[in-house]
């Protein structure tokens, strides 16, 4: 059985949310699953083709309203992330970065002209977006960013570099965060602007079915209308991260579910000592514990979805979800790999690929430790950030 | 162009299916879906609508649960739906089903009716012909390609030797196979819009049909008994004692394969 149906939680989803999930599941089955092991092995993914396919469905920026976006519920968006990541964390990352980081930033902080220019083609998957906050020397500490934007007459001149930027090598637009004399500001930077270069980061051992890049900004001159007028200070990019983390809360469960269903099928058919290994108590204990954790994570995601749809979701609640669900997902992936024995490391099964991907998911969009500190600060009132 | 697409809700052919105690298809406990071939019919209607304009209406006869499939059909993009629902319809044969659908089509006045060539539950493949006959319009059945040129419809029908080209004037009924197109995925906007689209329900009385003409009471045929297909027999093993080749030929010729 589907281990996510153990507690019969689907009955409380709306028919629309269920239908959207069914569509994403089908697209992942037909367009992602048959190819993803090859993409992973070869370290490349057809981002533009996938974005066009996802755009047709309305998957990109699906939880935003207007400008060609579908205006779906946060729960539907979460379910979509779950199904995408059951295919591969890299494919879900593509969608998260496009919708929750790049499109959300423009939607929330952009001018009307910026929204009109960028959002409809991004929703359709015709324009690819990326989000430049992290730098080579500033990961968990974005406040220390070295990228600068200085005024020059009516223009801005950006200098610096961004690292680990999903979609950057194929992007048409980057939302770049830079320090100015007035504080942190965001810019919608067309990637063909002179002085902007993006390089693919190769030799990754994780998220290999995802395009990851480094962006170099070498005296990039931009008019003032490239600046996101609504974004003032670091809280703007951090609010975008909260959006993306919300998707990860759900997505990680998808990778875990795919591992667990693989391990369940394997345990039932694999015979050792003359009987299926599913019949051994130690294997059943592993399977039961994993199913329980998966259900608990799903309940947590569903609850956060309900809060989000009621407009009451707070950042530290998303931290609870990201901390728990990614931590449990990677534990499930590793445990499933033990059930598959040697086959667990083969690319013929998705388990090792998911486990490797989750190593990235564990630390991106806020490491587990950062989320512990966010929760700790909320509980104690004392900040442990330096 | 006013297009009506016939959509039937059927038990998912990918899961366990069976007959209920009264020898009708078990629909209560089944995982019910849109008949697969009907998705191709909907896609074809939407493509014609995109080129020619007009309206696409879904027509379904079925119990209350069929409303689920109507909503899913509407999420692909059609404008509205008509659901014929009446307890007396339970047990209807193909003939009386065609009577009901033809009467419902009479209220819709379509230029073009598109149907899947068969349903995965009944598989009788006669509905498009029967409906065309009752309405007195042409039946272009088994299409792998459909072109619309004003009021002229042309289909290609696959045969064992090649294909036939058949034309007719509208109004007409066209049935399609799954070679005709690639159905779209419902878009998220389509899914959200579907629940706001009008679905008209019609009972037998609205169609001027008496309860006794349909259902078990009016059925022209009746399933009196059913049995599961016997399990496959184990194959015949040929041990190769040096004459394996000859033994294989003997077996193949005894089964008239060679």
XYZ file of C-alpha atoms in Angstrom:
644
model
C 0.000 0.000 0.000
C 0.987 3.648 -0.314
C 2.616 4.287 3.075
C 1.155 7.799 3.036
C -2.345 6.328 3.124
C -1.813 4.460 6.388
C -3.871 6.976 8.363
C -6.350 7.660 5.567
C -5.444 11.342 5.496
C -6.427 11.822 1.867
C -10.109 11.960 2.741
C -9.628 15.407 4.235
C -8.136 16.913 1.067
C -10.401 18.953 -1.177
C -11.249 17.361 -4.545
C -9.327 20.145 -6.340
C -6.198 19.580 -4.267
C -6.470 15.853 -4.969
C -6.940 16.441 -8.696
C -3.898 18.704 -8.874
C -1.824 16.138 -7.046
C -3.026 13.456 -9.454
C -1.916 15.554 -12.426
C 1.554 16.170 -10.954
C 1.922 12.488 -10.068
C 1.063 11.560 -13.646
C 3.449 14.105 -15.139
C 6.236 12.871 -12.885
C 5.471 9.254 -13.842
C 5.421 10.026 -17.557
C 7.993 12.799 -17.985
C 10.449 12.525 -15.104
C 10.654 8.974 -13.773
C 11.635 7.271 -17.053
C 14.616 9.642 -17.543
C 15.723 10.881 -14.160
C 18.288 8.168 -13.422
C 20.028 9.021 -16.708
C 19.904 12.751 -16.015
C 21.393 12.075 -12.631
C 24.117 9.842 -13.970
C 25.024 12.346 -16.692
C 24.704 15.329 -14.372
C 22.389 17.330 -16.571
C 18.673 17.983 -16.773
C 16.555 19.505 -19.565
C 15.459 22.485 -17.470
C 13.791 24.366 -20.329
C 11.773 21.394 -21.561
C 10.622 20.566 -18.044
C 9.773 24.194 -17.304
C 7.690 24.399 -20.481
C 5.873 21.208 -19.522
C 5.290 22.381 -15.946
C 4.275 25.828 -17.184
C 1.493 24.339 -19.302
C 0.020 22.771 -16.172
C 0.248 25.972 -14.169
C 2.764 24.439 -11.761
C 5.201 27.374 -11.771
C 4.192 29.956 -9.173
C 0.957 27.991 -8.744
C 0.314 29.445 -5.269
C 0.601 33.049 -6.513
C -2.363 34.966 -7.919
C -2.675 36.977 -11.118
C -0.062 37.452 -13.859
C -0.766 34.038 -15.340
C -0.397 32.205 -12.008
C -2.939 29.578 -11.006
C -3.800 30.869 -7.521
C -3.951 27.403 -5.969
C -3.994 26.678 -2.240
C -0.795 26.323 -0.224
C -1.836 22.734 0.414
C -2.058 22.025 -3.318
C 1.359 23.607 -3.799
C 2.761 21.408 -1.037
C 1.250 18.276 -2.570
C 2.781 19.232 -5.915
C 6.210 19.597 -4.281
C 5.789 16.187 -2.667
C 5.002 14.505 -5.980
C 7.815 16.310 -7.800
C 10.370 15.310 -5.194
C 9.127 11.720 -5.312
C 10.602 11.983 -8.801
C 13.775 13.818 -7.791
C 14.776 16.578 -5.375
C 16.487 18.372 -8.257
C 13.275 18.575 -10.259
C 11.419 19.894 -7.219
C 14.231 22.400 -6.681
C 13.751 23.699 -10.218
C 10.099 24.415 -9.424
C 10.769 25.773 -5.918
C 13.362 28.236 -7.156
C 11.245 29.381 -10.071
C 8.016 29.764 -8.082
C 8.848 30.332 -4.436
C 12.081 32.286 -4.805
C 12.281 34.133 -8.122
C 8.578 34.590 -8.929
C 7.570 35.134 -5.305
C 10.208 37.866 -4.896
C 8.999 39.711 -7.989
C 5.343 39.156 -7.078
C 5.785 40.388 -3.502
C 8.431 43.091 -3.881
C 8.418 44.011 -7.582
C 6.857 47.014 -9.311
C 3.787 46.546 -11.466
C 6.016 46.846 -14.566
C 8.397 44.179 -13.254
C 5.488 41.834 -12.504
C 3.985 42.383 -15.960
C 7.327 41.869 -17.637
C 8.525 38.760 -15.831
C 5.700 36.822 -14.182
C 3.574 35.717 -17.169
C 6.522 34.209 -19.110
C 7.891 32.685 -15.893
C 4.509 31.130 -15.067
C 4.412 29.692 -18.592
C 7.913 28.281 -18.221
C 9.182 30.382 -21.128
C 11.457 32.442 -18.871
C 13.594 30.794 -16.202
C 14.358 32.570 -12.953
C 16.968 32.115 -10.259
C 17.626 33.677 -6.868
C 21.024 34.971 -5.815
C 21.455 35.350 -2.072
C 24.115 32.794 -1.059
C 27.745 33.714 -1.706
C 30.925 31.648 -1.638
C 31.802 33.039 1.797
C 28.310 33.748 3.132
C 25.886 30.835 3.463
C 24.136 30.705 6.834
C 25.163 34.327 7.408
C 23.646 36.234 4.472
C 23.851 39.503 6.442
C 27.582 39.412 5.773
C 27.099 39.427 1.996
C 29.913 40.956 -0.027
C 27.950 41.779 -3.173
C 27.558 45.558 -3.447
C 25.250 47.825 -5.400
C 26.278 51.465 -5.610
C 24.398 54.335 -7.144
C 25.924 55.967 -10.193
C 23.735 58.844 -11.324
C 20.302 57.320 -11.895
C 21.760 53.824 -12.327
C 23.020 51.090 -10.041
C 26.316 49.250 -10.467
C 26.503 45.735 -9.006
C 29.736 43.960 -8.138
C 30.234 40.610 -6.469
C 29.394 36.943 -6.821
C 26.734 34.428 -5.883
C 27.241 30.690 -5.354
C 25.115 27.518 -5.353
C 22.394 29.202 -7.398
C 19.881 26.683 -8.751
C 18.844 27.312 -12.385
C 21.488 30.056 -12.797
C 23.236 28.545 -15.856
C 19.960 28.491 -17.817
C 18.203 31.484 -16.278
C 16.807 34.500 -18.108
C 16.500 36.574 -14.960
C 18.158 36.519 -11.557
C 16.815 38.108 -8.414
C 20.072 39.392 -6.941
C 20.431 40.618 -3.372
C 23.147 43.190 -2.702
C 24.272 45.512 0.017
C 23.746 49.237 -0.625
C 24.353 52.354 1.456
C 20.671 52.107 2.419
C 20.798 48.414 3.394
C 20.098 45.191 1.493
C 18.186 45.643 -1.766
C 16.960 43.258 -4.448
C 17.337 43.581 -8.213
C 15.700 41.766 -11.119
C 18.762 41.270 -13.290
C 18.351 40.063 -16.889
C 21.058 37.448 -17.330
C 22.104 38.944 -20.662
C 23.085 42.221 -18.998
C 26.759 43.036 -19.772
C 28.979 41.970 -16.872
C 26.765 39.066 -15.754
C 28.185 35.580 -16.214
C 26.924 32.249 -14.924
C 29.015 29.113 -14.735
C 27.712 25.585 -14.151
C 29.002 23.966 -10.961
C 30.076 20.457 -11.918
C 31.402 17.490 -9.956
C 28.426 17.491 -7.568
C 27.695 14.280 -5.686
C 24.120 15.400 -4.948
C 21.307 17.111 -6.903
C 22.908 15.962 -10.116
C 19.563 16.266 -11.952
C 19.560 19.979 -11.231
C 21.403 22.885 -12.807
C 23.472 24.693 -10.175
C 25.631 27.698 -10.902
C 27.875 30.467 -9.810
C 27.004 34.031 -10.845
C 29.684 36.658 -11.282
C 28.635 40.325 -11.318
C 31.375 42.471 -12.798
C 30.349 46.153 -12.747
C 26.837 45.328 -13.881
C 25.033 48.549 -14.730
C 21.279 48.529 -14.153
C 18.644 51.241 -14.333
C 16.797 52.003 -11.093
C 13.706 50.275 -12.440
C 15.539 46.941 -12.089
C 15.474 47.394 -8.303
C 12.590 45.655 -6.508
C 10.943 48.709 -4.940
C 9.149 46.810 -2.181
C 12.236 45.052 -0.833
C 13.978 46.825 2.038
C 16.475 44.985 4.193
C 17.377 41.348 4.682
C 13.872 40.404 5.783
C 12.782 40.533 2.129
C 15.027 37.695 0.891
C 14.427 35.812 4.156
C 10.671 35.917 3.521
C 11.336 34.301 0.133
C 13.319 31.559 1.843
C 10.364 30.890 4.152
C 8.247 30.334 1.032
C 10.733 27.909 -0.447
C 11.246 26.070 2.846
C 7.531 25.508 3.019
C 7.764 23.563 -0.244
C 10.693 21.551 1.115
C 8.628 20.538 4.173
C 6.392 18.672 1.728
C 8.943 17.786 -0.906
C 11.256 15.856 1.396
C 8.323 13.557 2.209
C 8.058 12.712 -1.483
C 11.654 11.528 -1.656
C 11.092 9.510 1.537
C 7.872 7.994 0.203
C 9.574 6.919 -2.991
C 12.335 5.252 -0.967
C 9.859 3.537 1.316
C 7.618 2.223 -1.474
C 10.746 0.938 -3.215
C 11.902 -0.777 -0.021
C 8.430 -2.249 0.576
C 8.283 -3.731 -2.937
C 11.799 -5.025 -2.546
C 11.196 -6.552 0.877
C 8.156 -8.428 -0.374
C 9.892 -9.881 -3.422
C 13.459 -10.385 -2.183
C 14.014 -13.827 -0.697
C 16.781 -14.740 1.736
C 16.939 -17.825 3.939
C 14.108 -19.218 1.840
C 11.507 -16.520 2.484
C 10.764 -12.893 1.600
C 12.782 -10.546 3.795
C 9.502 -8.704 4.523
C 8.712 -11.674 6.774
C 11.620 -10.966 9.114
C 10.784 -9.063 12.261
C 13.767 -6.720 12.019
C 12.736 -5.700 8.497
C 9.130 -5.173 9.551
C 10.257 -3.047 12.487
C 12.238 -0.844 10.098
C 9.327 -0.576 7.676
C 6.819 0.193 10.437
C 9.022 2.859 12.029
C 9.618 4.516 8.678
C 5.917 4.494 7.810
C 5.116 6.053 11.188
C 7.692 8.815 10.704
C 6.441 9.448 7.188
C 2.881 9.812 8.454
C 3.954 12.142 11.240
C 5.828 14.307 8.756
C 2.806 14.335 6.472
C 0.517 15.365 9.342
C 2.955 18.185 10.113
C 3.006 19.304 6.483
C -0.773 19.169 6.258
C -1.058 21.255 9.419
C 1.362 23.869 8.112
C -0.626 23.870 4.861
C -3.827 24.580 6.774
C -2.088 27.418 8.631
C -0.726 28.829 5.374
C -4.143 28.716 3.715
C -5.576 30.548 6.714
C -2.792 33.161 6.374
C -1.415 32.321 9.824
C 1.829 30.486 9.027
C 4.840 31.900 10.882
C 8.498 31.440 9.883
C 9.457 29.440 12.991
C 6.631 27.008 12.232
C 8.133 26.425 8.793
C 11.466 25.832 10.554
C 9.817 23.100 12.646
C 8.591 21.467 9.450
C 11.850 21.748 7.544
C 13.944 20.545 10.481
C 11.790 17.503 11.146
C 10.785 16.430 7.671
C 14.189 16.628 6.000
C 15.892 14.997 8.978
C 13.392 12.144 8.944
C 13.413 11.868 5.158
C 17.164 11.360 5.007
C 16.956 8.842 7.876
C 14.287 6.950 5.919
C 16.346 7.031 2.719
C 19.384 5.621 4.526
C 17.329 2.953 6.295
C 15.669 1.916 3.028
C 19.075 1.535 1.475
C 19.898 -1.090 4.139
C 16.786 -3.064 3.191
C 17.920 -3.116 -0.428
C 21.364 -4.377 0.523
C 23.831 -4.070 -2.343
C 21.003 -3.130 -4.725
C 20.523 -0.059 -2.553
C 23.551 1.599 -4.109
C 22.511 0.825 -7.685
C 21.124 3.496 -9.983
C 18.468 0.952 -10.955
C 16.732 1.858 -7.713
C 16.017 5.454 -6.682
C 17.049 5.094 -3.048
C 20.701 6.149 -3.153
C 19.846 9.013 -5.515
C 17.216 10.312 -3.081
C 19.581 9.853 -0.115
C 22.321 11.797 -1.894
C 19.886 14.543 -2.930
C 18.590 14.877 0.613
C 22.138 15.669 1.759
C 21.706 18.964 -0.120
C 18.138 19.464 1.015
C 19.337 19.022 4.608
C 21.535 22.111 4.429
C 20.058 24.365 1.765
C 17.387 26.936 2.607
C 18.692 26.963 6.164
C 20.674 24.115 7.663
C 19.108 21.941 10.341
C 21.249 23.794 12.870
C 19.921 27.188 11.741
C 16.370 25.899 12.123
C 17.192 24.571 15.596
C 18.395 28.070 16.463
C 15.258 29.679 15.053
C 13.094 27.353 17.156
C 15.398 27.785 20.161
C 15.153 31.540 19.939
C 11.368 31.338 19.779
C 11.244 29.056 22.823
C 13.729 30.917 25.004
C 13.564 34.462 23.761
C 17.361 34.346 23.550
C 19.107 34.538 20.184
C 21.988 32.128 19.767
C 22.967 33.709 16.439
C 26.168 35.636 16.825
C -19.382 24.603 -33.687
C -21.533 23.068 -30.978
C -19.755 19.891 -29.864
C -20.981 17.318 -27.363
C -18.565 14.717 -25.988
C -19.913 11.496 -24.515
C -18.083 10.652 -21.299
C -18.583 7.494 -19.298
C -17.319 6.775 -15.828
C -15.830 3.283 -15.633
C -13.960 1.211 -13.052
C -10.212 1.749 -13.432
C -9.013 -0.944 -15.818
C -5.713 -0.998 -13.938
C -7.278 -2.306 -10.736
C -9.378 -5.325 -9.763
C -12.795 -5.209 -11.425
C -15.865 -7.360 -11.056
C -19.625 -7.697 -11.356
C -22.078 -6.919 -8.588
C -24.670 -9.381 -7.273
C -27.178 -8.334 -9.960
C -24.629 -9.054 -12.730
C -24.065 -5.377 -13.502
C -20.622 -3.791 -13.379
C -19.520 -3.223 -9.782
C -19.226 0.549 -9.457
C -19.762 1.120 -5.732
C -16.460 -0.130 -4.402
C -14.453 0.394 -7.567
C -11.878 3.092 -8.190
C -13.815 4.918 -10.900
C -12.211 6.987 -13.640
C -13.069 8.596 -16.966
C -13.152 5.956 -19.666
C -9.698 6.284 -21.189
C -10.826 6.592 -24.799
C -13.169 9.444 -23.832
C -10.166 11.579 -22.869
C -9.114 11.430 -26.522
C -12.628 12.450 -27.535
C -12.475 15.447 -25.177
C -9.037 16.426 -26.501
C -10.275 16.258 -30.098
C -13.296 18.410 -29.232
C -11.111 21.010 -27.528
C -8.775 21.162 -30.533
C -11.694 21.676 -32.908
C -13.119 24.322 -30.581
C -9.766 26.139 -30.536
C -9.791 26.278 -34.355
C -13.487 26.737 -35.075
C -14.885 28.361 -31.938
C -18.168 27.284 -30.375
C -18.907 25.326 -27.266
C -17.951 21.920 -25.867
C -20.451 20.105 -23.641
C -19.842 16.887 -21.720
C -22.747 14.417 -21.679
C -22.694 11.633 -19.097
C -25.257 9.065 -18.032
C -24.473 7.508 -14.700
C -25.067 7.368 -10.969
C -24.253 10.165 -8.523
C -20.599 9.197 -8.340
C -20.212 9.940 -12.050
C -20.242 13.631 -11.073
C -16.588 13.124 -10.059
C -15.663 12.140 -13.595
C -17.718 15.008 -15.032
C -15.717 17.448 -12.930
C -12.462 15.858 -14.092
C -13.597 16.041 -17.708
C -14.494 19.725 -17.250
C -11.052 20.380 -15.766
C -9.559 19.591 -19.185
C -11.405 22.615 -20.591
C -14.986 21.934 -21.820
C -17.555 24.644 -21.054
C -20.372 22.760 -19.380
C -21.885 19.353 -18.750
C -25.161 17.488 -18.724
C -25.543 14.590 -16.302
C -28.409 12.181 -16.912
C -29.086 10.590 -13.554
C -32.023 8.436 -12.539
C -32.259 5.382 -10.286
C -34.404 3.662 -12.912
C -31.437 3.615 -15.322
C -29.626 0.907 -13.337
C -29.284 -2.238 -15.448
C -29.842 -0.502 -18.791
C -28.714 -2.378 -21.908
C -26.904 -0.718 -24.810
C -30.154 -0.158 -26.715
C -31.903 1.676 -23.921
C -28.722 3.605 -23.044
C -28.617 4.850 -26.632
C -32.254 5.886 -26.339
C -31.490 7.987 -23.270
C -28.331 9.546 -24.690
C -30.060 10.321 -28.005
C -32.901 12.023 -26.124
C -30.413 14.063 -24.099
C -28.526 15.009 -27.272
C -31.868 16.137 -28.698
C -32.005 18.828 -26.018
C -28.466 19.995 -26.894
C -28.768 20.231 -30.680
C -25.083 19.475 -31.437
C -23.293 19.897 -34.766
C -20.850 17.208 -33.757
C -20.958 14.403 -31.213
C -17.603 12.822 -30.324
C -17.270 9.596 -28.381
C -14.533 7.168 -27.461
C -14.718 4.122 -29.736
C -15.335 1.840 -26.777
C -15.623 1.826 -23.023
C -13.265 -0.309 -20.996
C -16.136 -1.867 -19.016
C -18.800 -2.836 -21.567
C -16.540 -2.855 -24.645
C -19.483 -3.322 -27.026
C -18.427 -0.463 -29.358
C -21.987 0.072 -30.593
C -23.059 3.234 -28.782
C -21.918 5.753 -31.438
C -23.704 3.780 -34.184
C -26.905 3.376 -32.189
C -27.038 7.047 -31.251
C -26.453 8.142 -34.857
C -29.205 5.791 -36.004
C -31.661 7.108 -33.431
C -30.864 10.731 -34.321
C -30.918 9.992 -38.056
C -27.430 11.429 -38.586
C -24.177 10.046 -39.963
C -21.831 7.865 -37.927
C -18.121 8.250 -38.652
C -16.674 5.565 -36.431
C -13.233 4.426 -35.405
C -11.369 7.590 -36.399
C -7.608 7.888 -36.134
C -7.817 11.391 -37.635
C -10.627 13.921 -37.892
C -10.675 17.097 -39.975
C -13.404 19.707 -40.010
C -13.947 21.855 -43.075
C -17.000 24.015 -42.582
C -19.907 21.601 -42.382
C -17.923 18.656 -43.745
C -16.269 16.102 -41.502
C -13.576 13.756 -42.789
C -12.090 10.884 -40.842
C -9.363 8.352 -41.439
C -10.325 4.909 -40.211
C -7.557 2.388 -39.658
C -8.131 -1.044 -41.215
C -5.954 -4.126 -41.400
C -4.904 -3.308 -44.952
C -4.481 0.470 -44.628
C -6.967 3.181 -43.886
C -10.289 4.413 -45.226
C -11.248 8.034 -45.737
C -14.887 8.659 -44.851
C -16.738 11.970 -45.051
C -20.114 13.186 -43.871
C -21.947 16.447 -43.381
C -22.713 17.766 -39.938
C -24.479 16.948 -37.726
C -22.748 13.624 -37.173
C -21.386 11.263 -34.550
C -17.640 10.555 -34.611
C -15.997 7.888 -32.505
C -12.257 7.979 -31.931
C -9.429 5.608 -31.034
C -6.433 6.492 -28.916
C -4.264 7.011 -32.009
C -6.034 10.292 -32.804
C -4.196 12.632 -30.437
C -2.370 12.995 -27.146
C -4.819 14.189 -24.464
C -3.680 17.183 -22.461
C -3.154 17.113 -18.721
C -5.781 19.185 -16.917
C -4.193 22.516 -15.986
C -4.404 23.808 -12.423
C -6.524 26.727 -13.595
C -8.772 24.228 -15.363
C -9.082 22.148 -12.197
C -10.071 25.196 -10.161
C -12.462 26.479 -12.818
C -14.178 23.100 -13.209
C -16.214 23.325 -10.010
C -17.706 26.626 -11.179
C -18.809 25.312 -14.574
C -22.506 24.576 -15.033
C -23.584 20.948 -14.745
C -27.213 20.383 -15.664
C -28.844 17.231 -14.308
C -31.619 15.552 -16.246
C -33.934 12.792 -15.033
C -35.844 10.405 -17.269
C -38.971 12.515 -16.882
C -37.109 15.503 -18.332
C -36.382 13.432 -21.428
C -39.904 12.077 -21.813
C -38.780 8.506 -21.204
C -40.755 6.121 -19.000
C -38.903 4.207 -16.286
C -40.159 0.928 -17.784
C -38.381 1.602 -21.091
C -34.934 1.505 -19.494
C -33.008 -0.222 -16.684
C -33.627 -3.882 -15.919
C -37.302 -3.414 -16.812
C -36.633 -2.303 -20.380
C -33.453 -4.258 -21.065
C -33.299 -6.076 -24.415
C -30.646 -8.388 -23.047
C -29.820 -9.645 -19.601
C -26.674 -11.098 -18.053
C -27.917 -14.260 -16.391
C -24.634 -15.717 -15.203
C -20.963 -14.920 -15.085
C -17.810 -16.794 -14.225
C -14.193 -15.850 -13.838
C -11.857 -16.861 -16.615
C -10.102 -20.080 -15.541
C -6.469 -19.639 -14.549
C -3.921 -20.210 -17.297
C -2.613 -23.756 -17.602
C 1.080 -24.318 -17.081
C 2.948 -24.588 -20.395
C 4.431 -27.741 -21.854
C 8.117 -28.301 -21.164
C 10.321 -29.815 -23.808
C 13.396 -31.550 -22.396
C 16.275 -31.472 -24.869
C 17.719 -35.013 -25.046
C 19.351 -34.282 -28.369
C 15.997 -34.166 -30.200
C 14.797 -30.802 -28.758
C 14.557 -29.208 -32.202
C 12.354 -31.967 -33.537
C 10.168 -31.898 -30.421
C 9.671 -28.141 -30.803
C 8.664 -28.495 -34.450
C 6.278 -31.287 -33.524
C 4.667 -29.129 -30.862
C 4.404 -26.075 -33.129
C 2.908 -28.089 -35.976
C 0.441 -29.854 -33.651
C -0.777 -26.383 -32.544
C -0.834 -25.347 -36.219
C 1.688 -22.544 -35.694
C 3.800 -23.890 -38.575
